[in-house]
Short mmCIF file of C-alpha atoms and ligand atoms in Angstrom, two decimals:
data_model
loop_
_atom_site.label_atom_id
_atom_site.label_comp_id
_atom_site.label_asym_id
_atom_site.label_seq_id
_atom_site.Cartn_x
_atom_site.Cartn_y
_atom_site.Cartn_z
CA MET T 53 79.11 -73.29 -190.03
CA GLN T 54 78.74 -76.85 -188.84
CA ILE T 55 80.43 -78.40 -185.82
CA LEU T 56 82.24 -81.69 -186.48
CA ASP T 57 81.10 -83.43 -183.31
CA GLY T 58 83.76 -85.92 -182.28
CA LYS T 59 81.99 -86.85 -179.06
CA ILE T 60 78.79 -88.08 -180.74
CA THR T 61 80.68 -89.69 -183.65
CA ALA T 62 83.03 -91.54 -181.27
CA GLU T 63 80.07 -92.78 -179.26
CA LYS T 64 78.51 -94.16 -182.46
CA ILE T 65 81.79 -95.91 -183.33
CA ARG T 66 82.04 -97.44 -179.84
CA HIS T 67 78.53 -98.87 -180.31
CA GLU T 68 79.52 -100.29 -183.72
CA ILE T 69 82.58 -101.92 -182.15
CA ALA T 70 80.55 -103.28 -179.22
CA ASP T 71 78.19 -104.93 -181.75
CA GLU T 72 81.17 -106.58 -183.46
CA VAL T 73 82.53 -107.80 -180.12
CA GLN T 74 79.13 -109.28 -179.29
CA LYS T 75 79.25 -111.22 -182.57
CA MET T 76 82.76 -112.47 -181.73
CA VAL T 77 81.67 -113.62 -178.28
CA SER T 78 78.58 -115.34 -179.73
CA ALA T 79 80.89 -117.17 -182.15
CA GLY T 80 82.90 -118.49 -179.18
CA LEU T 81 85.86 -116.10 -179.57
CA ARG T 82 87.34 -114.21 -176.65
CA ARG T 83 86.99 -110.47 -176.21
CA PRO T 84 89.72 -108.17 -177.59
CA HIS T 85 92.20 -107.26 -174.84
CA LEU T 86 94.10 -103.94 -174.75
CA ALA T 87 96.88 -103.22 -172.25
CA ALA T 88 98.26 -99.77 -171.44
CA ILE T 89 101.54 -98.88 -169.78
CA LEU T 90 101.61 -95.58 -167.92
CA VAL T 91 104.73 -94.19 -166.26
CA GLY T 92 104.51 -91.38 -163.70
CA HIS T 93 101.69 -89.09 -162.59
CA ASP T 94 101.24 -86.48 -165.32
CA GLY T 95 97.62 -85.33 -165.03
CA GLY T 96 96.98 -85.26 -168.78
CA SER T 97 98.41 -88.75 -169.35
CA LEU T 98 96.42 -90.16 -166.40
CA THR T 99 93.20 -88.74 -167.86
CA TYR T 100 93.97 -90.06 -171.37
CA VAL T 101 94.76 -93.55 -170.12
CA ASN T 102 91.70 -93.67 -167.86
CA ASN T 103 89.55 -92.61 -170.83
CA LYS T 104 91.10 -95.40 -172.91
CA VAL T 105 90.33 -97.96 -170.19
CA LYS T 106 86.75 -96.66 -169.97
CA ALA T 107 86.36 -96.89 -173.76
CA CYS T 108 87.51 -100.55 -173.57
CA HIS T 109 84.70 -101.20 -171.13
CA ASP T 110 82.15 -99.46 -173.41
CA CYS T 111 83.31 -101.59 -176.36
CA GLY T 112 83.18 -104.87 -174.43
CA PHE T 113 86.98 -105.27 -174.43
CA GLU T 114 89.17 -106.59 -171.65
CA SER T 115 91.72 -104.04 -170.46
CA THR T 116 94.85 -104.10 -168.31
CA LEU T 117 96.51 -100.99 -166.94
CA LEU T 118 100.15 -101.25 -165.83
CA HIS T 119 101.07 -98.11 -163.86
CA PHE T 120 104.69 -97.56 -162.83
CA GLY T 121 106.38 -94.80 -160.84
CA THR T 122 108.91 -92.47 -162.48
CA GLY T 123 111.68 -94.48 -160.78
CA ILE T 124 111.31 -97.35 -163.25
CA THR T 125 114.44 -97.80 -165.38
CA GLU T 126 114.49 -98.11 -169.15
CA THR T 127 115.57 -101.76 -168.89
CA GLU T 128 112.73 -102.57 -166.47
CA LEU T 129 110.21 -100.84 -168.73
CA ILE T 130 111.46 -102.69 -171.81
CA ASP T 131 111.14 -105.95 -169.84
CA GLU T 132 107.48 -105.08 -169.20
CA VAL T 133 107.03 -104.41 -172.93
CA LYS T 134 108.56 -107.81 -173.73
CA LYS T 135 106.19 -109.53 -171.28
CA LEU T 136 103.22 -108.00 -173.10
CA ASN T 137 104.74 -108.98 -176.47
CA ASP T 138 104.88 -112.60 -175.28
CA ASN T 139 101.49 -112.68 -173.53
CA PRO T 140 99.02 -114.44 -175.86
CA GLU T 141 96.07 -112.99 -173.90
CA ILE T 142 97.00 -109.44 -174.96
CA ASP T 143 95.98 -108.47 -178.50
CA GLY T 144 97.51 -105.01 -178.46
CA PHE T 145 99.07 -102.48 -176.11
CA ILE T 146 100.22 -98.91 -175.86
CA VAL T 147 102.91 -97.12 -173.90
CA GLN T 148 101.50 -93.71 -173.02
CA LEU T 149 103.81 -90.86 -174.04
CA PRO T 150 105.60 -88.77 -172.98
CA LEU T 151 107.95 -90.92 -170.89
CA PRO T 152 110.29 -89.50 -168.21
CA HIS T 153 113.49 -87.99 -169.67
CA HIS T 154 115.76 -90.83 -168.47
CA ILE T 155 113.89 -93.29 -170.73
CA SER T 156 114.39 -93.34 -174.49
CA GLU T 157 110.97 -93.29 -176.17
CA ARG T 158 112.58 -94.56 -179.36
CA ARG T 159 114.08 -97.66 -177.69
CA VAL T 160 110.82 -98.43 -175.87
CA ILE T 161 108.72 -98.08 -179.05
CA GLU T 162 111.19 -100.22 -180.99
CA ALA T 163 110.84 -102.94 -178.33
CA ILE T 164 107.08 -103.25 -178.99
CA ASP T 165 106.07 -106.17 -181.22
CA TYR T 166 104.79 -104.30 -184.29
CA ARG T 167 101.95 -106.84 -184.54
CA LYS T 168 100.61 -105.56 -181.18
CA ASP T 169 101.48 -101.87 -181.79
CA VAL T 170 97.91 -100.52 -181.85
CA ASP T 171 99.27 -96.94 -181.57
CA GLY T 172 101.02 -97.42 -184.92
CA PHE T 173 104.25 -95.86 -183.58
CA HIS T 174 106.70 -98.71 -184.37
CA PRO T 175 108.95 -98.02 -187.39
CA VAL T 176 107.55 -101.10 -189.16
CA ASN T 177 104.08 -99.56 -188.99
CA THR T 178 105.16 -96.01 -189.89
CA GLY T 179 107.25 -97.40 -192.75
CA ARG T 180 104.41 -99.53 -194.04
CA LEU T 181 102.06 -96.53 -193.80
CA ASN T 182 104.39 -94.48 -195.98
CA ALA T 183 104.62 -97.36 -198.45
CA GLY T 184 100.82 -97.63 -198.63
CA LEU T 185 100.81 -101.13 -197.07
CA PRO T 186 98.28 -102.44 -194.53
CA CYS T 187 99.37 -101.57 -190.96
CA PHE T 188 98.34 -100.05 -187.66
CA VAL T 189 97.93 -96.30 -188.15
CA SER T 190 98.32 -93.73 -185.39
CA ALA T 191 94.91 -93.08 -183.84
CA THR T 192 94.76 -89.26 -184.03
CA PRO T 193 95.31 -89.00 -187.82
CA ARG T 194 92.88 -91.88 -188.34
CA GLY T 195 90.35 -90.14 -186.10
CA ILE T 196 90.61 -86.91 -188.09
CA LEU T 197 90.08 -88.67 -191.43
CA GLU T 198 87.20 -90.73 -190.03
CA LEU T 199 85.50 -87.59 -188.66
CA LEU T 200 85.83 -85.89 -192.08
CA ARG T 201 84.52 -89.01 -193.82
CA ARG T 202 81.48 -89.35 -191.57
CA TYR T 203 80.51 -85.71 -192.21
CA ASP T 204 81.16 -86.19 -195.94
CA VAL T 205 83.92 -83.56 -196.02
CA ARG T 206 85.92 -84.64 -199.09
CA THR T 207 89.70 -84.40 -199.22
CA ARG T 208 90.28 -85.33 -202.88
CA SER T 209 92.01 -82.52 -204.79
CA LYS T 210 91.75 -80.21 -201.76
CA ARG T 211 94.58 -78.09 -200.42
CA VAL T 212 95.28 -79.33 -196.90
CA VAL T 213 97.62 -77.40 -194.62
CA ILE T 214 98.90 -79.16 -191.50
CA LEU T 215 100.52 -77.17 -188.70
CA GLY T 216 103.02 -79.43 -186.91
CA ARG T 217 105.31 -82.26 -188.02
CA SER T 218 105.15 -84.61 -185.01
CA ASN T 219 105.60 -88.36 -185.39
CA ILE T 220 102.20 -88.90 -183.72
CA VAL T 221 100.06 -86.49 -185.78
CA GLY T 222 101.63 -84.28 -188.47
CA LYS T 223 103.81 -86.81 -190.30
CA PRO T 224 101.35 -89.76 -190.47
CA LEU T 225 98.49 -87.39 -191.30
CA ALA T 226 100.42 -85.86 -194.20
CA SER T 227 101.30 -89.34 -195.43
CA MET T 228 97.68 -90.53 -195.35
CA LEU T 229 96.21 -87.39 -196.88
CA MET T 230 98.55 -87.40 -199.87
CA GLN T 231 98.04 -91.09 -200.62
CA ARG T 232 95.87 -92.37 -203.39
CA SER T 233 92.34 -93.27 -202.19
CA TYR T 234 93.12 -92.42 -198.51
CA GLY T 235 93.18 -88.69 -199.10
CA ASP T 236 94.18 -87.67 -202.64
CA ALA T 237 94.85 -84.18 -201.25
CA THR T 238 97.60 -81.68 -201.94
CA VAL T 239 99.36 -81.40 -198.59
CA THR T 240 101.55 -78.69 -197.05
CA VAL T 241 103.18 -79.29 -193.67
CA CYS T 242 104.19 -76.16 -191.72
CA HIS T 243 106.57 -76.12 -188.75
CA SER T 244 108.68 -73.79 -186.62
CA HIS T 245 110.93 -72.87 -189.57
CA THR T 246 108.14 -72.21 -192.08
CA LEU T 247 108.14 -68.65 -193.39
CA ASN T 248 104.82 -66.77 -193.55
CA ILE T 249 102.69 -69.43 -191.84
CA ALA T 250 99.62 -67.18 -192.03
CA ASP T 251 99.90 -67.04 -195.85
CA GLU T 252 100.15 -70.84 -196.02
CA CYS T 253 97.11 -71.21 -193.75
CA ARG T 254 95.03 -68.82 -195.87
CA ARG T 255 95.53 -71.10 -198.88
CA ALA T 256 93.98 -74.09 -197.06
CA ASP T 257 90.64 -75.66 -197.93
CA ILE T 258 91.25 -77.82 -194.86
CA LEU T 259 93.46 -76.46 -192.07
CA ILE T 260 94.66 -78.88 -189.37
CA ALA T 261 96.38 -77.40 -186.33
CA ALA T 262 98.52 -79.78 -184.25
CA ILE T 263 101.22 -77.66 -182.61
CA GLY T 264 100.07 -77.42 -178.98
CA GLN T 265 100.11 -73.60 -178.96
CA PRO T 266 96.83 -72.35 -177.50
CA GLU T 267 94.79 -70.13 -179.85
CA PHE T 268 97.60 -69.88 -182.41
CA VAL T 269 95.18 -69.86 -185.38
CA THR T 270 93.29 -66.59 -185.61
CA ALA T 271 90.48 -65.50 -187.96
CA ASP T 272 92.82 -63.63 -190.34
CA MET T 273 94.66 -66.93 -191.02
CA VAL T 274 91.54 -68.78 -192.24
CA ARG T 275 89.94 -68.63 -195.67
CA GLU T 276 86.16 -68.04 -195.79
CA GLY T 277 84.44 -71.45 -196.10
CA ALA T 278 87.44 -73.50 -194.93
CA THR T 279 87.27 -76.59 -192.74
CA VAL T 280 89.33 -76.27 -189.54
CA ILE T 281 90.48 -79.22 -187.43
CA ASP T 282 91.89 -78.43 -184.00
CA VAL T 283 94.14 -81.13 -182.51
CA GLY T 284 95.47 -78.98 -179.64
CA THR T 285 94.54 -79.80 -176.04
CA THR T 286 96.67 -77.67 -173.73
CA ARG T 287 95.74 -77.43 -170.07
CA ILE T 288 95.51 -73.79 -168.95
CA PRO T 289 95.31 -73.15 -165.19
CA ASP T 290 91.90 -71.58 -164.49
CA ALA T 291 90.62 -71.17 -160.92
CA SER T 292 87.04 -70.61 -162.17
CA CYS T 293 86.88 -74.22 -163.43
CA ALA T 294 86.06 -76.98 -160.94
CA ARG T 295 89.10 -79.00 -162.11
CA GLY T 296 91.41 -76.00 -161.77
CA TYR T 297 92.20 -75.85 -165.49
CA ARG T 298 90.51 -75.52 -168.87
CA LEU T 299 91.43 -77.17 -172.15
CA ALA T 300 92.60 -74.81 -174.90
CA GLY T 301 92.82 -75.76 -178.55
CA ASP T 302 95.30 -74.43 -181.13
CA VAL T 303 92.48 -72.41 -182.73
CA LYS T 304 90.82 -69.22 -181.48
CA PHE T 305 87.43 -70.88 -181.86
CA ASP T 306 85.10 -67.92 -181.23
CA GLU T 307 86.57 -65.74 -183.99
CA VAL T 308 87.48 -68.54 -186.44
CA ALA T 309 84.21 -70.54 -186.32
CA PRO T 310 82.01 -67.94 -188.10
CA LYS T 311 84.32 -68.09 -191.17
CA CYS T 312 84.29 -71.90 -191.43
CA ALA T 313 82.18 -74.41 -193.30
CA TYR T 314 83.13 -76.99 -190.66
CA ILE T 315 85.13 -76.82 -187.43
CA THR T 316 85.99 -79.17 -184.54
CA PRO T 317 85.50 -77.98 -180.96
CA VAL T 318 87.96 -78.52 -178.08
CA PRO T 319 87.05 -80.54 -176.11
CA GLY T 320 84.69 -82.86 -177.98
CA GLY T 321 86.36 -82.87 -181.39
CA VAL T 322 89.48 -84.83 -182.26
CA GLY T 323 90.15 -86.16 -178.71
CA PRO T 324 87.24 -88.65 -178.49
CA MET T 325 87.89 -89.75 -182.11
CA THR T 326 91.49 -90.65 -181.19
CA ILE T 327 90.28 -93.03 -178.50
CA ALA T 328 87.61 -94.53 -180.80
CA MET T 329 90.31 -95.26 -183.41
CA LEU T 330 92.50 -96.90 -180.78
CA MET T 331 89.54 -99.21 -180.09
CA GLN T 332 89.21 -99.94 -183.83
CA ASN T 333 92.93 -100.73 -184.00
CA THR T 334 92.57 -103.09 -181.03
CA LEU T 335 89.64 -104.87 -182.70
CA ALA T 336 91.77 -105.22 -185.86
CA ALA T 337 94.63 -106.62 -183.74
CA ALA T 338 92.32 -109.21 -182.15
CA ARG T 339 91.10 -110.20 -185.61
CA LYS T 340 94.67 -110.27 -186.93
CA GLU T 341 93.59 -108.06 -189.82
CA TYR T 342 97.08 -106.80 -190.67
CA TYR T 343 99.50 -109.39 -189.29
CA HIS T 344 99.33 -113.07 -188.28
N1 GUN Y 31 100.51 -89.18 -175.99
C1 GUN Y 31 99.78 -88.28 -176.68
N2 GUN Y 31 99.02 -88.90 -177.60
C2 GUN Y 31 99.28 -90.22 -177.49
C3 GUN Y 31 98.82 -91.38 -178.18
O1 GUN Y 31 97.99 -91.33 -179.10
N3 GUN Y 31 99.33 -92.57 -177.75
C4 GUN Y 31 100.24 -92.65 -176.75
N4 GUN Y 31 100.70 -93.87 -176.42
N5 GUN Y 31 100.71 -91.60 -176.10
C5 GUN Y 31 100.22 -90.39 -176.47
#
């Protein structure tokens, strides 16, 4: 069994990006600039956004954090999005999800200029992804494929089973994995109405769990020699941890790991790769790789 180490791989990628930024600066170009909008005080979202800002610093990017209270209205938030759309200093930006219930995530995402949508959530980008056209791709699916690629875990002709059909992970991941040259895999997507999920999982060469249900995947659901990717990061209150909580993945790691060829840990697996891919998307935005 080998650990797919997202922490070390992401660090390597941040160094690669920092080298590229150095070349840009030497050539007289300005540094890539990422902005993030955060609404409210959810602990998980605060940590994610702070980690994104820190990654910008590591990569030599400029960053701007816009933090609003939960009292902000949808109209006010969309005005902030429009200001970032129109700001030529900003190459790309994200609106951290989830948003408070009184704000429509769909309307906010649709207000983002798709040319600055480094999260790849805008319908232009998701549509182009499904059509196999160049576009910004959601960072978590990209991070998973990049981690597999860097450990030389091949997806071509493999049976991949994805647990979860979210817009952020399950759907774009399925789209990428089934596409020619991206993945070339045979993909099954399981969700809350799938019958006999355990049977589906046991057929997987590569099993990807993205449902946010701590320790859902148990050893009996995993084929001997499979590769298991754990996207779950649920905070479980735990007084014995200094922070007052621990992070739990969707996979019961201790019993599943011995059966696997490869497995990602939580934390230190997919999470750091997601942030590294957001940095790559921001570099691509600054270089206008997909759109002018
Ligand atoms: N919430 C959970 N994951 C993500 C992500 O990748 N981007 C944004 N903007 N919000 C998230």
